[in-house]
Amino acid sequence: MLLPLPSVDARPASAQVETMRILHPREFEILQSHAQAFVSAKAYEGYALETGGTPEAWFQIRHRGRAVLVAENAADGLVIRVPAGAEPLAPDVLRLREHFRIWVVHSGPSVEE
């Protein structure tokens, strides 16, 4: 007996956004250094790091020219976004995002400005 297949939703995946506590500038600098280490280790795969005019404000990781992870230390908290469609192109950024989340949660507001 054949069972009917579940319907498949063909809509594109939406962006994955996570908001956490605001980071002190030094904490954001440390987070950015983790991103730089990731990009340096994977540069041969086409990863690059782009930072804002104010380094403690935002950075993004690009894979072959396309943003695959964006981190912004906004007024209402640290926002880490993985744009829609980035996961299949750069699955490692999901592990990096989880690393960021764990680091932010466990670092606590202990770093001095």
XYZ file of N, CA and C in Angstrom:
339
model
N 0.837 -1.170 0.000
C 0.000 0.000 0.000
C 0.889 1.244 0.000
N 0.632 2.137 -0.890
C 1.391 3.378 -0.972
C 0.709 4.456 -0.141
N 1.516 5.143 0.621
C 1.005 6.244 1.424
C 1.201 7.543 0.667
N 0.284 8.476 0.801
C 0.469 9.755 0.101
C 1.667 10.502 0.666
N 2.374 11.161 -0.212
C 3.522 11.963 0.209
C 3.030 13.261 0.836
N 3.711 13.698 1.879
C 3.323 14.992 2.455
C 3.613 16.102 1.457
N 2.796 17.130 1.493
C 3.028 18.235 0.561
C 4.311 18.961 0.951
N 5.006 19.424 -0.041
C 6.267 20.126 0.174
C 6.030 21.603 -0.096
N 6.399 22.416 0.845
C 6.261 23.858 0.686
C 7.465 24.361 -0.097
N 7.236 24.905 -1.271
C 8.334 25.310 -2.151
C 8.786 26.750 -1.924
N 8.268 27.398 -0.884
C 8.704 28.771 -0.620
C 10.170 28.787 -0.191
N 10.897 29.845 -0.552
C 12.295 29.930 -0.107
C 12.363 30.082 1.411
N 13.442 29.582 1.976
C 13.646 29.693 3.423
C 13.792 31.158 3.808
N 13.325 31.492 4.994
C 13.462 32.872 5.458
C 14.783 33.038 6.202
N 15.148 34.276 6.412
C 16.382 34.568 7.147
C 16.257 34.064 8.580
N 17.375 33.655 9.155
C 17.419 33.228 10.549
C 18.019 34.384 11.343
N 17.240 34.911 12.276
C 17.666 36.081 13.042
C 17.606 35.755 14.524
N 18.663 36.110 15.229
C 18.723 35.907 16.673
C 19.198 37.211 17.311
N 18.499 37.644 18.361
C 18.872 38.864 19.077
C 19.281 38.500 20.495
N 20.404 39.036 20.927
C 20.934 38.778 22.266
C 21.224 40.110 22.943
N 21.848 40.057 24.096
C 22.164 41.279 24.836
C 23.162 42.142 24.060
N 23.157 43.434 24.349
C 24.120 44.364 23.748
C 25.508 44.025 24.287
N 26.500 44.066 23.410
C 27.872 43.783 23.825
C 28.641 45.079 24.055
N 29.534 45.058 25.028
C 30.483 46.159 25.202
C 31.380 46.167 23.963
N 31.949 47.319 23.587
C 32.818 47.369 22.410
C 33.927 46.308 22.438
N 34.529 46.077 23.591
C 35.601 45.066 23.690
C 35.050 43.663 23.421
N 33.851 43.379 23.909
C 33.239 42.071 23.659
C 32.957 41.885 22.171
N 32.454 42.944 21.525
C 32.171 42.847 20.098
C 33.462 42.652 19.315
N 34.528 43.293 19.763
C 35.846 43.122 19.139
C 36.296 41.662 19.243
N 36.065 41.042 20.388
C 36.420 39.628 20.573
C 35.582 38.755 19.646
N 34.278 39.042 19.571
C 33.396 38.288 18.684
C 33.871 38.411 17.238
N 34.254 39.624 16.855
C 34.749 39.851 15.500
C 36.055 39.099 15.262
N 36.891 38.960 16.286
C 38.144 38.213 16.118
C 37.859 36.730 15.867
N 36.784 36.207 16.466
C 36.377 34.824 16.179
C 35.959 34.701 14.712
N 35.225 35.698 14.229
C 34.816 35.703 12.825
C 36.037 35.779 11.912
N 37.025 36.603 12.279
C 38.245 36.732 11.477
C 39.008 35.414 11.429
N 39.079 34.712 12.549
C 39.760 33.410 12.578
C 39.043 32.416 11.668
N 37.716 32.407 11.711
C 36.916 31.534 10.850
C 37.203 31.831 9.384
N 37.162 33.120 9.028
C 37.387 33.541 7.644
C 38.814 33.215 7.202
N 39.786 33.441 8.065
C 41.183 33.138 7.720
C 41.372 31.654 7.445
N 40.726 30.820 8.250
C 40.851 29.371 8.067
C 40.147 28.897 6.801
N 39.174 29.648 6.325
C 38.378 29.215 5.181
C 38.501 30.145 3.975
N 39.505 30.976 3.967
C 39.676 31.923 2.855
C 39.783 31.201 1.514
N 40.403 30.037 1.508
C 40.558 29.274 0.262
C 39.206 28.839 -0.311
N 38.146 28.834 0.529
C 36.803 28.475 0.064
C 36.016 29.703 -0.404
N 36.630 30.873 -0.328
C 35.964 32.077 -0.795
C 35.301 32.912 0.286
N 35.682 32.706 1.549
C 35.119 33.493 2.650
C 35.921 34.772 2.834
N 35.230 35.841 3.222
C 35.872 37.127 3.508
C 35.092 37.817 4.616
N 35.771 38.703 5.338
C 35.145 39.467 6.414
C 35.074 40.926 5.995
N 33.912 41.521 6.176
C 33.723 42.942 5.888
C 33.243 43.597 7.180
N 33.850 44.735 7.518
C 33.464 45.435 8.743
C 32.922 46.813 8.410
N 32.142 47.349 9.336
C 31.584 48.685 9.160
C 32.626 49.747 9.416
N 32.262 50.987 9.155
C 33.157 52.108 9.412
C 33.560 52.187 10.873
N 32.638 51.822 11.744
C 32.919 51.725 13.173
C 33.014 50.241 13.489
N 34.215 49.715 13.738
C 34.385 48.272 13.896
C 33.496 47.630 14.956
N 33.165 48.373 16.030
C 32.348 47.750 17.070
C 30.853 47.787 16.749
N 30.475 48.252 15.550
C 29.064 48.363 15.180
C 28.541 47.133 14.440
N 29.262 46.668 13.426
C 28.789 45.517 12.664
C 29.927 44.878 11.870
N 29.697 43.628 11.480
C 30.563 42.944 10.525
C 29.721 41.915 9.796
N 30.225 41.498 8.655
C 29.551 40.420 7.936
C 30.576 39.479 7.336
N 30.185 38.232 7.279
C 30.996 37.215 6.624
C 30.370 36.986 5.258
N 31.220 37.048 4.253
C 30.757 36.845 2.878
C 31.374 35.558 2.337
N 30.604 34.877 1.520
C 31.082 33.672 0.849
C 30.934 33.906 -0.645
N 32.068 34.014 -1.314
C 32.095 34.288 -2.751
C 31.248 35.510 -3.100
N 31.407 36.549 -2.283
C 30.743 37.818 -2.539
C 29.353 37.981 -1.948
N 28.775 36.924 -1.423
C 27.412 36.990 -0.877
C 27.443 36.937 0.649
N 26.713 37.836 1.304
C 26.647 37.840 2.772
C 25.978 36.554 3.254
N 26.662 35.845 4.176
C 26.103 34.608 4.729
C 25.907 34.690 6.240
N 26.481 35.710 6.884
C 26.259 35.953 8.309
C 26.530 37.425 8.567
N 25.583 38.081 9.243
C 25.721 39.496 9.570
C 25.542 39.644 11.071
N 26.467 40.349 11.719
C 26.374 40.622 13.155
C 26.366 42.130 13.338
N 25.372 42.608 14.095
C 25.257 44.044 14.345
C 24.994 44.271 15.825
N 25.801 45.116 16.431
C 25.625 45.477 17.833
C 24.698 46.689 17.866
N 23.394 46.431 17.730
C 22.384 47.484 17.621
C 21.968 47.997 18.997
N 21.171 49.061 18.999
C 20.732 49.681 20.254
C 19.909 48.738 21.120
N 19.165 47.826 20.500
C 18.331 46.918 21.282
C 18.941 45.532 21.457
N 20.191 45.357 21.089
C 20.875 44.087 21.314
C 21.737 43.660 20.142
N 22.507 42.617 20.368
C 23.319 42.023 19.309
C 22.391 41.227 18.403
N 22.410 41.532 17.126
C 21.586 40.824 16.153
C 22.521 40.026 15.258
N 22.295 38.713 15.199
C 23.059 37.848 14.299
C 22.063 37.282 13.300
N 22.327 37.539 12.024
C 21.402 37.137 10.976
C 22.118 36.274 9.944
N 21.473 35.181 9.586
C 21.919 34.354 8.472
C 20.861 34.560 7.387
N 21.199 35.284 6.312
C 20.207 35.588 5.284
C 19.609 34.335 4.647
N 18.397 34.481 4.141
C 17.722 33.385 3.454
C 18.603 32.859 2.328
N 18.694 31.562 2.220
C 19.473 30.927 1.166
C 20.950 30.772 1.460
N 21.419 31.274 2.590
C 22.850 31.197 2.906
C 23.262 29.816 3.393
N 22.359 29.111 4.061
C 22.718 27.824 4.659
C 23.263 26.811 3.649
N 22.616 26.605 2.500
C 23.181 25.639 1.547
C 24.531 26.074 0.972
N 24.737 27.385 0.845
C 25.993 27.898 0.294
C 27.144 27.792 1.284
N 26.835 28.005 2.560
C 27.880 28.075 3.587
C 27.370 27.458 4.891
N 27.210 26.136 4.934
C 26.642 25.501 6.131
C 27.483 25.703 7.392
N 28.765 25.954 7.245
C 29.629 26.158 8.416
C 29.265 27.409 9.211
N 28.598 28.382 8.586
C 28.252 29.595 9.321
C 27.217 29.316 10.404
N 26.432 28.256 10.253
C 25.465 27.914 11.302
C 26.184 27.450 12.562
N 27.256 26.695 12.384
C 28.056 26.285 13.551
C 28.740 27.499 14.175
N 29.217 28.402 13.349
C 29.841 29.619 13.864
C 28.813 30.463 14.622
N 27.618 30.584 14.076
C 26.564 31.329 14.767
C 26.259 30.701 16.129
N 26.214 29.394 16.200
C 25.982 28.710 17.477
C 27.145 28.971 18.439
N 28.363 28.971 17.918
C 29.547 29.300 18.733
C 29.404 30.718 19.295
N 28.984 31.659 18.454
C 28.765 33.036 18.905
C 27.729 33.069 20.021
N 26.611 32.372 19.817
C 25.532 32.375 20.803
C 26.020 31.853 22.146
N 26.719 30.741 22.123
C 27.243 30.153 23.360
C 28.225 31.115 24.023
N 29.104 31.712 23.236
C 30.091 32.639 23.793
C 29.404 33.832 24.452
N 28.411 34.419 23.783
C 27.713 35.588 24.327
C 26.976 35.224 25.607
N 26.291 34.094 25.610
C 25.532 33.675 26.793
C 26.460 33.426 27.977
N 27.582 32.771 27.737
C 28.469 32.396 28.838
C 29.495 33.462 29.206
N 29.707 34.439 28.328
C 30.674 35.483 28.677
C 30.080 36.462 29.681
N 28.770 36.664 29.612
C 28.120 37.580 30.553
C 28.640 38.995 30.396
N 28.029 39.949 31.064
C 28.472 41.344 30.944
C 29.661 41.643 31.843
N 30.743 40.886 31.667
C 31.885 41.028 32.570
C 33.076 41.758 31.964
N 33.058 42.003 30.661
C 34.191 42.654 30.007
C 34.057 44.159 30.183
N 35.095 44.783 30.679
C 35.082 46.236 30.902
C 35.220 46.969 29.580
N 34.657 48.161 29.509
C 34.779 48.984 28.293
C 36.160 49.579 28.191
